[in-house]
Amino acid sequence: MDDEGVVRLDAEYDEARLSAHFEALLAAGERIEPRDWMPEGYRRMLLRQIAQHAHSEIIGMQPEGAWLTRAPTLHRKAVLLAKVQDEAGHGLYLYAAAETLGVSRAELLDALHSGHQRYAATFNHPALTWADAGAIAWLTDGAAVVNQVPLCQTSYGPYARAMRRVCQEEAFHVRQGYDMLHALCQGTPQQKEMAQDAVNRWWLPAVALMFGPPDTVAGGADARTAAMGAAVTRRSMAWGIKRHTNDELRQRFVDQVVPQAERLGLTLPDPGIRWNEERGHYDFGPIDWRVFRDSLGDGSLVARQRLAHRVAAHEDGAWVREAVDAHAAGGGDWREAA
Amino acid sequence: MTRRIRTPWEVFIRPRRGLSHQHVGSVHGADAEMALANARDLYARRGDPVSIWVVPSEAVRASSPAEKDPLFANAADKPYRYPEFFVTLHEDGDEQH
Amino acid sequence: MSSTDTAAYALRLGDDALVLAQRLCAWVTRAPTIEEDLALSNIALDLIGHARTLLAHSGALDGTGRTEDQLAYLRTEREFRNALLLELPNGDFAVTLARQLAYSLYARLLYGELAASADEVLAGFAVRAAKEVEYHAMHATGWTVRLARGTAESRRRMRAGLETVWPYTGELFEEDALTRRLAAAGTGVNPAGIRESWEKAVTAVLADAELAVPAPSWQASGGREGLHTEAFGALVAELQSVHRQFPGGTW
């Protein structure tokens, strides 16, 4: 859709009035819709977040997708395929939401491929065994759901609507991952060992990377980092994009997952985890944020592979997309060589 | 306008008989068949929808925020369009019948 | 008409679906568009469903009581009974689509007739599967025409894709003692009997694509006897690797 309306509006009202209207909508808990005036900072922050989210869905297909051809039963194969397929769908919902902000999917994909836009660094960890597919779904999808449930109420209408669809569909993702690990834990000692090994490797990526940097001192950051994180979070919360601090959501995730791990008979690799009666929450050890920062580097082997895989798919498919355009244009491109 | 693989279409789904088609989102597609196939794969993976419409997004004429007043202003200030404006038909005010 | 015949027949059809699904799984995250990641996944999901029903039925009838997973994961390459067409490496998108075109037009006719099978499980399965492969055929048909009438490059690739897979299509229609017994009993479909309809359907699509139907000078065969291509060993190894690494495992 065009943005004529926005242009016309600019001519009719001054920015202060528009801004007041925008703030009033937010204050009333109303959603902002694509053709509403919005501050440039709001648009940029949203676009960055939605794009990163979409890219994470698409790159996130890779670690589990690699196990589709090796799933150990036909039931597990079908379930995993349905899950990876959903991720492609979620990427599309989110790209469509981003497109309402005036950027095309082609531009977004270019930004992903060129490294100008990021995806969740969690997926720069390798999926080494079948149990990883279970651990990824249980832990990283579990963390994603904790993040995403509040986003169903986010202030930008198209994003909130996309997230509602995503949340409805993701409910099964976490459950099937837990179910997969549950089966392994009931199996042979070797199977249980594989499950524990996968959980050991996916715990930190989930608890650290899925929630972003600490934004409170309580969350384990030093004062300066916490202040920087908090500033971004405050702005995002003031605009109604985020509803909770990273550290609040992280705590919610830990509280959910600890009893689930106990039921599996698996150990979460953090000796600091224990119930804190006073706080009514599980304590957990300080997160090694160096791991976080290291994973952000694009230099890691897996990061290179993820991006190269994605770029290769896109480039290998260029002739197909060109063919579709030529066919739709109804021209005789193909006849010239015939 | 020439359509391309990235041409956007709006998708409407009738979730079950008796309901109207409802807007669910958008897809890309170079032609109606491709848009319909993409809509089916994206929006009809669950449930058992009865039918799908795809409409080129460019065919949608949207009211803009600036038009809001002239288009919708006439709905306000006409309380006589609602039954509550008038004296009740029954003594207890019950409007069920 | 013995139940082992029906079991052997269900195994052939089930292996066709399983092996094609396995090939399509390898496309996921590699398709030309994200929409096609979704579309190919949907098709593969349908095929996995077909394989599960057919293999379970085969195991129930063959006297061994094997489950769908024991059949999928614990047979050797030589024991698979799929036609060679389905195990062909994916190639580019055009090769995959050419294989989809050939198989889905065949499966549509096959399941259409199998819906009248004297075997209730096969008949019930075929009614459902026919609708699903009908959609697969629409998908393949749309892409064949688009690629053939897209750019010079896509046309060249579509033609090459058809040339690559066509020598493997004849095997789908081969008759042998088993298919003759099953057709006589009204349990199975005589594959030779649907060949003409398939050729008509293929010719119509390729006419729309303004491409000639390939006329290969040779025909591959052997899959129904367990004589596969060299690439098949790797496919089976990959399929079964996790399952076999953990003998006695629960999944």
XYZ file of C-alpha atoms in Angstrom:
686
model
C 0.000 0.000 0.000
C 1.130 3.561 -0.595
C 1.859 6.169 1.978
C -0.010 9.034 0.367
C -2.052 9.375 3.492
C 1.020 9.983 5.559
C 2.268 12.619 3.129
C -1.066 14.378 3.116
C -1.149 14.305 6.883
C 2.241 15.929 7.100
C 0.925 18.837 5.155
C -2.130 19.189 7.300
C -0.812 18.917 10.818
C 2.330 19.816 12.560
C 4.543 17.124 13.967
C 3.816 18.004 17.564
C 0.132 17.317 17.112
C 0.853 14.032 15.357
C 3.204 13.041 18.088
C 0.638 13.898 20.733
C -1.921 11.769 18.914
C 0.562 8.883 18.695
C 1.378 9.121 22.402
C -2.325 9.293 23.244
C -2.965 6.080 21.314
C -0.156 4.347 23.191
C -1.371 5.694 26.523
C -4.853 4.374 25.792
C -3.361 0.937 25.081
C -4.469 1.182 21.444
C -2.470 -0.383 18.624
C -0.530 1.639 16.095
C -1.492 0.641 12.547
C 0.581 0.882 9.333
C -0.946 4.082 7.990
C -0.718 5.951 11.283
C 1.942 8.569 11.743
C 4.757 7.252 13.920
C 8.058 8.683 15.131
C 11.006 7.657 12.983
C 12.747 6.135 16.019
C 9.727 3.928 16.721
C 9.642 2.764 13.134
C 13.365 2.027 13.126
C 13.289 0.153 16.422
C 10.326 -1.931 15.305
C 11.824 -2.676 11.942
C 15.073 -3.791 13.510
C 13.315 -6.038 15.997
C 10.837 -7.572 13.537
C 13.538 -8.133 10.928
C 15.857 -9.769 13.458
C 12.978 -11.921 14.612
C 12.110 -12.968 11.049
C 15.737 -13.717 10.211
C 16.016 -15.820 13.382
C 13.097 -17.952 12.258
C 14.687 -18.536 8.861
C 18.237 -19.186 10.107
C 16.765 -21.141 13.020
C 15.429 -23.710 10.549
C 18.971 -24.864 9.820
C 20.163 -26.598 13.002
C 17.023 -28.720 13.280
C 16.450 -28.972 9.541
C 19.780 -30.764 9.255
C 18.257 -33.667 11.236
C 15.155 -34.115 9.072
C 16.784 -36.785 6.934
C 18.034 -38.642 10.033
C 15.036 -38.519 12.375
C 14.941 -41.954 14.021
C 11.248 -42.756 13.478
C 8.741 -41.749 10.835
C 6.597 -40.118 13.516
C 9.531 -37.980 14.712
C 10.385 -37.154 11.111
C 6.876 -35.877 10.440
C 6.766 -33.889 13.687
C 10.148 -32.272 13.097
C 9.243 -31.457 9.511
C 5.994 -29.817 10.641
C 7.981 -27.805 13.171
C 10.700 -26.640 10.783
C 7.987 -25.809 8.277
C 6.223 -23.665 10.880
C 9.443 -21.718 11.316
C 9.452 -20.893 7.609
C 5.840 -19.794 8.049
C 6.703 -17.656 11.051
C 9.479 -16.027 9.087
C 6.931 -15.158 6.404
C 4.400 -13.737 8.892
C 7.140 -11.545 10.318
C 8.535 -10.419 6.960
C 4.992 -9.428 6.010
C 4.694 -7.422 9.247
C 8.028 -5.731 8.493
C 6.859 -4.924 4.968
C 4.043 -2.798 6.395
C 6.802 -0.464 7.614
C 7.811 0.266 4.048
C 10.716 -2.138 3.520
C 10.436 -5.011 1.052
C 11.256 -8.610 1.874
C 13.942 -8.514 -0.824
C 15.645 -5.656 1.015
C 15.332 -7.476 4.330
C 16.835 -10.651 2.895
C 19.645 -8.652 1.320
C 20.358 -7.119 4.726
C 20.473 -10.601 6.262
C 22.708 -11.969 3.542
C 25.127 -9.060 3.688
C 25.318 -9.211 7.478
C 23.717 -5.767 7.929
C 20.884 -7.228 9.961
C 21.297 -9.891 12.599
C 19.520 -12.991 13.772
C 19.534 -14.594 17.209
C 23.117 -15.652 17.935
C 21.698 -18.741 19.646
C 21.558 -20.409 16.256
C 25.287 -19.970 15.787
C 25.683 -23.043 17.949
C 25.979 -26.358 16.153
C 23.323 -29.098 16.391
C 25.629 -32.065 16.872
C 23.282 -34.957 17.658
C 19.645 -35.970 17.296
C 19.052 -34.940 20.907
C 20.006 -31.391 19.950
C 16.776 -31.165 17.964
C 14.934 -31.899 21.214
C 17.029 -29.546 23.336
C 16.675 -26.710 20.831
C 12.902 -27.048 20.797
C 12.534 -27.412 24.545
C 15.036 -24.736 25.585
C 15.373 -22.180 22.813
C 11.763 -22.410 21.671
C 10.720 -22.444 25.310
C 12.702 -19.235 25.790
C 11.235 -17.813 22.595
C 7.704 -18.407 23.843
C 8.472 -16.551 27.085
C 9.649 -13.634 24.934
C 6.821 -13.862 22.478
C 3.778 -14.127 24.682
C 4.071 -10.484 25.810
C 4.742 -9.493 22.182
C 1.197 -10.575 21.320
C 0.264 -7.319 23.096
C 2.959 -5.207 21.490
C 1.917 -1.738 20.342
C 2.345 -2.221 16.584
C -0.753 -3.952 15.209
C 0.780 -6.054 12.393
C 3.568 -7.288 14.690
C 1.110 -8.178 17.462
C -1.096 -10.052 15.013
C 1.870 -11.963 13.569
C 2.972 -12.852 17.085
C -0.462 -14.154 18.011
C -0.281 -16.596 15.111
C 3.279 -17.532 15.996
C 2.423 -18.138 19.660
C -0.598 -20.291 18.804
C 1.550 -22.470 16.580
C 4.667 -22.568 18.751
C 2.865 -24.204 21.633
C 3.470 -27.580 20.020
C 7.119 -26.862 19.268
C 8.211 -26.789 22.888
C 6.062 -29.770 23.800
C 7.390 -31.970 21.004
C 10.981 -31.106 21.959
C 10.306 -31.995 25.582
C 8.551 -35.161 24.446
C 11.567 -36.088 22.303
C 13.938 -35.691 25.271
C 11.484 -37.488 27.546
C 11.579 -40.509 25.236
C 15.394 -40.456 25.174
C 15.495 -40.288 28.974
C 13.297 -43.391 29.146
C 15.579 -45.185 26.711
C 19.017 -46.749 26.925
C 21.780 -45.175 29.047
C 23.439 -44.050 25.808
C 20.288 -42.252 24.753
C 19.969 -40.499 28.083
C 23.608 -39.506 27.874
C 22.973 -37.999 24.459
C 20.043 -36.020 25.889
C 22.124 -34.713 28.819
C 24.957 -33.737 26.501
C 22.598 -31.761 24.276
C 21.052 -29.976 27.265
C 24.534 -29.139 28.544
C 25.337 -27.421 25.265
C 21.988 -25.650 24.683
C 21.327 -24.334 28.187
C 23.549 -21.276 28.028
C 22.588 -20.257 24.490
C 18.947 -20.380 25.578
C 19.199 -18.631 28.923
C 21.692 -16.011 27.794
C 21.189 -15.366 24.119
C 17.446 -15.773 23.702
C 16.770 -12.912 26.114
C 19.399 -10.461 24.978
C 21.898 -8.625 27.131
C 21.231 -7.982 30.801
C 19.358 -4.769 31.403
C 19.353 -4.722 35.201
C 22.186 -4.970 37.705
C 20.230 -7.763 39.348
C 20.511 -9.665 36.077
C 24.260 -9.951 36.526
C 25.480 -7.064 34.417
C 28.017 -4.572 35.605
C 26.594 -1.126 36.226
C 27.640 0.308 32.871
C 26.318 -2.580 30.760
C 23.126 -2.658 32.782
C 22.658 1.056 32.250
C 23.124 0.727 28.498
C 20.790 -2.255 28.291
C 18.283 -0.497 30.502
C 18.250 2.598 28.312
C 17.318 0.584 25.220
C 14.768 -1.417 27.175
C 13.215 1.740 28.659
C 12.739 3.296 25.260
C 11.267 0.103 23.887
C 8.925 -0.222 26.853
C 7.851 3.406 26.643
C 6.776 2.760 23.068
C 4.955 -0.374 24.122
C 7.133 -2.567 21.899
C 8.574 -4.516 24.802
C 6.567 -5.113 27.940
C 9.215 -6.536 30.280
C 12.947 -6.269 30.889
C 15.216 -8.959 29.482
C 16.105 -10.058 32.997
C 12.460 -10.405 34.075
C 11.766 -12.677 31.134
C 14.940 -14.641 31.751
C 13.840 -15.292 35.342
C 10.407 -16.395 34.131
C 12.085 -18.877 31.784
C 14.341 -20.318 34.481
C 11.366 -20.715 36.814
C 9.525 -22.675 34.132
C 12.348 -24.890 33.014
C 13.921 -26.041 36.285
C 10.988 -28.266 37.351
C 10.682 -29.545 33.771
C 14.320 -30.639 33.820
C 13.743 -32.397 37.145
C 10.884 -34.378 35.656
C 13.156 -35.490 32.818
C 15.860 -36.489 35.264
C 18.330 -34.206 33.484
C 20.637 -31.702 35.109
C 20.787 -28.113 33.936
C 24.482 -27.219 33.747
C 24.376 -24.479 36.355
C 25.373 -25.395 39.918
C 23.902 -22.078 41.063
C 20.313 -23.156 40.411
C 18.316 -23.439 43.629
C 14.903 -22.392 44.870
C 14.904 -19.093 46.715
C 12.005 -19.135 49.126
C 12.343 -15.445 49.883
C 12.186 -14.290 46.263
C 9.762 -16.979 45.214
C 12.026 -17.677 42.231
C 14.870 -19.972 41.288
C 18.287 -18.417 41.695
C 20.723 -19.165 38.930
C 24.415 -18.581 38.477
C 25.747 -15.427 36.873
C 25.789 -15.794 33.128
C 29.155 -15.637 31.480
C 28.488 -12.700 29.205
C 31.757 -13.252 27.407
C 30.070 -16.254 25.822
C 27.328 -13.919 24.758
C 29.685 -11.401 23.214
C 31.796 -14.059 21.550
C 28.741 -15.539 19.904
C 27.830 -12.156 18.500
C 30.988 -12.158 16.466
C 30.345 -13.122 12.893
C 33.659 -14.876 12.774
C 32.556 -18.100 14.386
C 32.671 -21.149 12.200
C 28.979 -21.910 12.583
C 27.924 -18.314 11.941
C 29.784 -18.409 8.649
C 28.168 -21.714 7.754
C 24.653 -20.532 8.610
C 24.954 -17.464 6.462
C 26.712 -19.278 3.629
C 23.967 -21.926 3.607
C 21.283 -19.243 3.436
C 23.076 -17.239 0.738
C 23.681 -20.371 -1.348
C 19.971 -21.270 -1.237
C 19.086 -17.745 -2.304
C 21.628 -17.601 -5.107
C 20.874 -21.117 -6.359
C 17.235 -20.107 -6.561
C 17.807 -16.857 -8.438
C 17.101 -18.430 -11.830
C 13.791 -19.796 -10.511
C 12.649 -16.409 -9.229
C 13.720 -14.745 -12.476
C 11.759 -17.359 -14.404
C 8.622 -16.609 -12.400
C 8.938 -12.897 -13.070
C 9.530 -13.472 -16.771
C 6.593 -15.853 -16.975
C 4.304 -13.431 -15.165
C 5.361 -10.615 -17.458
C 4.130 -12.812 -20.311
C 7.086 -11.867 -22.473
C 8.893 -14.200 -24.778
C 12.175 -14.357 -22.869
C 12.257 -18.101 -23.172
C 11.530 -18.138 -26.897
C 14.698 -16.303 -27.852
C 16.805 -19.364 -27.218
C 14.236 -21.857 -28.425
C 0.897 -3.363 -13.625
C 3.148 -6.340 -14.294
C 3.093 -8.813 -11.449
C 6.238 -10.379 -10.135
C 7.110 -13.156 -7.739
C 7.091 -10.538 -4.979
C 3.737 -8.974 -5.779
C 1.742 -8.809 -2.535
C -1.736 -10.273 -2.149
C -4.126 -9.995 0.773
C -5.469 -13.299 2.067
C -8.985 -13.915 3.370
C -10.070 -17.210 4.877
C -13.518 -18.549 5.665
C -12.669 -20.663 8.713
C -15.934 -22.576 8.599
C -19.346 -22.507 7.000
C -21.576 -19.713 8.225
C -18.716 -17.277 8.811
C -17.562 -14.572 6.461
C -14.091 -14.547 4.948
C -11.704 -12.870 7.345
C -8.455 -11.108 6.573
C -5.565 -13.197 7.890
C -2.491 -11.565 6.354
C -0.650 -11.353 3.074
C 1.481 -13.449 0.742
C 3.603 -12.906 -2.332
C 2.824 -14.374 -5.726
C 3.295 -13.710 -9.419
C -0.236 -14.754 -10.261
C -3.449 -15.730 -8.525
C -2.646 -19.451 -8.604
C 0.725 -18.936 -6.981
C -0.730 -16.565 -4.393
C -3.472 -19.078 -3.615
C -0.974 -21.929 -3.270
C 1.240 -19.823 -1.021
C -1.765 -18.777 1.063
C -2.792 -22.400 1.441
C 0.666 -23.438 2.612
C 1.047 -20.470 4.938
C -2.387 -19.922 6.450
C -4.133 -23.280 6.106
C -1.642 -25.649 7.730
C -3.993 -26.083 10.670
C -7.733 -26.198 11.013
C -9.884 -27.043 8.086
C -10.694 -23.785 6.331
C -13.607 -23.863 3.902
C -12.278 -21.379 1.385
C -9.519 -18.893 0.666
C -9.628 -15.636 -1.258
C -6.542 -13.841 -2.502
C -6.826 -10.244 -3.689
C -3.967 -8.163 -5.124
C -2.998 -5.713 -2.391
C -2.911 -2.949 -5.000
C -6.634 -3.507 -5.597
C -7.435 -2.494 -2.043
C -8.456 1.123 -1.783
C -7.836 2.014 1.837
C -9.160 4.973 3.707
C -6.239 6.944 5.075
C -6.076 8.427 8.545
C -6.630 11.841 6.973
C -9.889 10.661 5.497
C -11.091 9.347 8.771
C -13.232 12.309 9.637
C -15.112 12.786 6.373
C -15.692 9.035 5.991
C -16.796 8.147 9.458
C -17.921 11.419 11.009
C -21.497 10.825 9.981
C -21.749 7.817 12.276
C -21.273 9.927 15.367
C -23.941 12.240 16.742
C -26.790 10.133 15.418
C -27.956 8.385 18.554
C -31.337 7.766 16.935
C -29.727 4.937 14.956
C -29.654 2.852 18.136
C -32.673 1.381 19.903
C -31.552 2.590 23.344
C -32.308 6.129 22.241
C -36.040 5.458 22.452
C -38.592 4.692 25.121
C -38.612 0.998 26.043
C -41.316 -1.293 24.700
C -41.884 -2.975 28.055
C -42.223 -1.553 31.500
C -39.250 -3.470 32.928
C -37.092 -2.176 30.134
C -36.453 -5.681 28.895
C -35.663 -5.450 25.216
C -35.392 -9.155 24.621
C -38.723 -9.401 22.813
C -4.748 -63.909 -3.499
C -2.451 -64.092 -0.480
C -1.897 -61.488 2.178
C 1.840 -61.693 1.507
C 1.119 -60.452 -2.014
C -0.765 -57.484 -0.610
C 2.083 -56.917 1.847
C 4.656 -56.915 -0.952
C 2.509 -54.505 -2.947
C 1.995 -52.101 -0.039
C 5.742 -52.213 0.535
C 6.436 -51.075 -3.034
C 4.036 -48.155 -2.800
C 5.170 -47.299 0.723
C 8.838 -47.297 -0.270
C 8.050 -45.009 -3.210
C 6.478 -42.491 -0.840
C 9.159 -42.857 1.839
C 12.119 -42.445 -0.478
C 10.628 -39.433 -2.245
C 9.809 -37.827 1.116
C 13.410 -38.399 2.191
C 14.677 -36.638 -0.934
C 12.268 -33.727 -0.455
C 13.336 -33.309 3.185
C 16.774 -32.403 1.894
C 15.267 -29.375 0.121
C 14.073 -27.751 3.315
C 16.158 -24.565 3.965
C 17.487 -24.805 0.401
C 14.458 -23.945 -1.741
C 14.452 -20.999 -4.177
C 11.960 -19.123 -1.981
C 10.791 -19.521 1.585
C 7.340 -20.202 0.145
C 8.783 -23.262 -1.598
C 10.411 -24.444 1.637
C 6.849 -24.554 2.928
C 5.348 -26.106 -0.188
C 7.928 -28.892 -0.468
C 7.629 -29.587 3.278
C 3.874 -29.941 2.916
C 4.295 -32.416 0.090
C 6.918 -34.369 2.042
C 4.629 -34.475 5.074
C 1.841 -35.985 2.972
C 4.272 -38.570 1.596
C 5.546 -39.524 5.056
C 1.915 -40.059 6.030
C 1.427 -42.320 2.997
C 4.570 -44.281 3.793
C 3.504 -44.822 7.399
C 0.102 -46.221 6.468
C 1.465 -48.424 3.713
C 4.466 -49.777 5.619
C 2.368 -50.476 8.702
C -0.115 -52.343 6.527
C 2.663 -54.304 4.871
C 4.187 -55.281 8.205
C 0.818 -56.388 9.519
C 0.217 -58.653 6.520
C 3.625 -60.146 5.767
C 3.637 -62.484 8.727
C 6.573 -60.818 10.497
C 4.536 -58.268 12.440
C 7.131 -55.581 11.737
C 6.166 -51.975 12.479
C 6.452 -49.080 10.045
C 9.720 -48.097 11.720
C 11.212 -51.568 11.660
C 10.531 -51.617 7.942
C 11.858 -48.109 7.315
C 14.878 -48.288 9.570
C 16.011 -51.887 9.757
C 16.035 -53.092 6.182
C 19.112 -53.055 3.967
C 19.257 -51.184 0.679
C 18.602 -54.413 -1.187
C 15.336 -54.925 0.648
C 13.763 -51.636 -0.457
C 11.251 -51.940 -3.279
C 10.835 -48.362 -4.498
C 11.120 -47.503 -8.176
C 14.444 -45.903 -9.075
C 12.760 -42.636 -10.094
C 12.102 -41.744 -6.469
C 15.686 -42.179 -5.311
C 17.245 -39.993 -8.018
C 19.381 -37.253 -6.457
C 17.545 -33.940 -6.189
C 19.595 -32.108 -8.797
C 18.426 -28.544 -9.273
C 14.863 -27.343 -8.716
C 13.935 -28.339 -12.278
C 15.084 -31.951 -11.836
C 13.118 -32.180 -8.591
C 10.045 -30.686 -10.245
C 10.331 -33.012 -13.244
C 10.384 -35.958 -10.818
C 7.400 -34.452 -8.949
C 5.522 -34.088 -12.224
C 6.141 -37.664 -13.325
C 5.392 -39.205 -9.933
C 2.414 -37.108 -8.861
C 0.591 -37.572 -12.169
C 1.218 -41.314 -11.822
C 0.213 -41.447 -8.149
C -2.982 -39.528 -8.871
C -4.069 -42.177 -11.373
C -2.823 -45.039 -9.227
C -4.620 -43.968 -6.060
C -7.715 -43.034 -8.049
C -8.003 -46.685 -9.101
C -6.746 -48.133 -5.855
C -9.689 -46.493 -4.092
C -11.735 -49.406 -5.468
C -9.338 -52.031 -4.055
C -10.773 -55.169 -2.515
C -8.393 -54.547 0.388
C -10.228 -52.170 2.697
C -7.125 -50.588 4.189
C -5.646 -49.889 0.762
C -8.959 -48.554 -0.525
C -9.471 -46.242 2.440
C -5.904 -45.033 2.231
C -6.154 -44.398 -1.507
C -9.269 -42.237 -1.183
C -7.405 -39.883 1.147
C -4.063 -40.027 -0.643
C -5.621 -39.348 -4.059
C -6.723 -35.909 -2.876
C -3.274 -35.107 -1.541
C -1.387 -36.172 -4.649
C -3.911 -34.226 -6.720
C -2.512 -31.130 -5.019
C 1.061 -32.316 -5.582
C 0.234 -32.643 -9.278
C -1.123 -29.087 -9.373
C 2.066 -27.845 -7.731
C 4.291 -29.707 -10.183
C 2.206 -28.716 -13.193
C 2.269 -25.026 -12.291
C 6.027 -25.025 -11.849
C 6.733 -27.046 -14.993
C 4.873 -24.514 -17.109
C 6.346 -21.498 -15.314
C 9.906 -22.752 -15.661
C 9.442 -23.871 -19.262
C 8.002 -20.486 -20.195
C 10.089 -18.294 -17.942
C 13.557 -17.394 -19.124
C 15.816 -19.109 -21.649
C 17.839 -20.386 -18.693
C 14.848 -21.839 -16.837
C 13.558 -23.427 -20.026
C 16.918 -25.070 -20.658
C 16.960 -26.395 -17.100
C 13.364 -27.627 -17.200
C 14.032 -29.479 -20.411
C 17.221 -30.960 -18.944
C 15.329 -31.969 -15.806
C 12.725 -33.826 -17.831
C 15.453 -35.519 -19.873
C 17.176 -36.597 -16.661
C 14.186 -38.251 -15.040
C 12.313 -39.615 -18.043
C 14.330 -42.823 -18.482
C 13.186 -43.721 -14.967
C 9.467 -43.272 -15.553
C 8.899 -46.526 -17.445
C 9.534 -48.612 -14.328
C 6.411 -47.170 -12.694
C 4.285 -48.980 -15.261
C 6.064 -52.339 -15.346
C 3.931 -55.398 -14.833
C 5.192 -58.529 -13.171
C 3.723 -61.688 -11.639
C 2.826 -59.845 -8.435
C 0.957 -56.971 -10.071
C -0.864 -59.442 -12.327
C -2.060 -61.527 -9.384
C -3.135 -58.409 -7.466
C -4.910 -56.870 -10.431
C -6.733 -60.146 -11.101
C -7.890 -60.242 -7.482
C -9.011 -56.633 -7.596
C -6.600 -55.722 -4.815
C -3.982 -53.820 -6.772
C -3.839 -51.657 -9.857
C -2.406 -52.956 -13.104
C 0.361 -50.383 -13.634
C 0.457 -50.907 -17.380
C -3.235 -50.044 -17.454
C -2.707 -46.477 -16.286
C 0.206 -45.737 -18.574
C -1.857 -44.332 -21.404
C -3.753 -41.960 -19.115
C -0.459 -40.858 -17.597
C 1.034 -40.190 -21.013
C -2.026 -38.162 -21.936
C -1.769 -36.107 -18.744
C 1.961 -35.542 -19.202
C 1.514 -34.605 -22.848
C -1.135 -32.034 -21.918
C 1.116 -30.376 -19.331
C 4.126 -30.351 -21.640
C 2.015 -29.009 -24.491
C 1.091 -26.117 -22.232
C 4.792 -25.754 -21.462
C 5.498 -25.925 -25.220
C 7.976 -28.715 -24.578
C 8.194 -32.097 -26.261
C 7.689 -35.210 -24.170
C 11.176 -36.718 -23.838
C 11.704 -39.927 -25.774
C 14.611 -41.584 -23.977
C 16.505 -44.276 -25.798
C 16.745 -46.429 -22.675
C 14.673 -47.282 -19.605
C 15.984 -47.915 -16.121
C 14.585 -50.748 -14.054
C 15.402 -52.852 -11.016
C 14.039 -51.066 -7.971
C 11.122 -53.450 -7.524
C 13.660 -56.285 -7.177
C 15.867 -54.299 -4.817
C 18.495 -53.453 -7.427
C 19.006 -49.746 -6.822
C 21.264 -46.947 -8.014
C 24.592 -46.364 -6.303
C 23.286 -43.175 -4.718
C 20.676 -45.183 -2.845
C 23.083 -46.676 -0.316
C 23.937 -43.230 0.976
C 20.249 -42.301 1.191
C 19.460 -45.370 3.290
C 22.534 -44.870 5.476
C 21.476 -41.323 6.246
C 17.857 -42.287 6.849
C 18.772 -45.027 9.315
C 21.906 -43.669 10.961
C 20.467 -42.445 14.279
C 18.025 -45.304 14.633
C 20.778 -47.873 14.130
C 23.261 -46.115 16.418
C 21.082 -46.904 19.412
C 19.981 -50.533 19.200
C 16.952 -51.135 21.382
C 16.433 -47.410 21.788
C 13.119 -45.717 22.500
C 12.193 -42.674 20.493
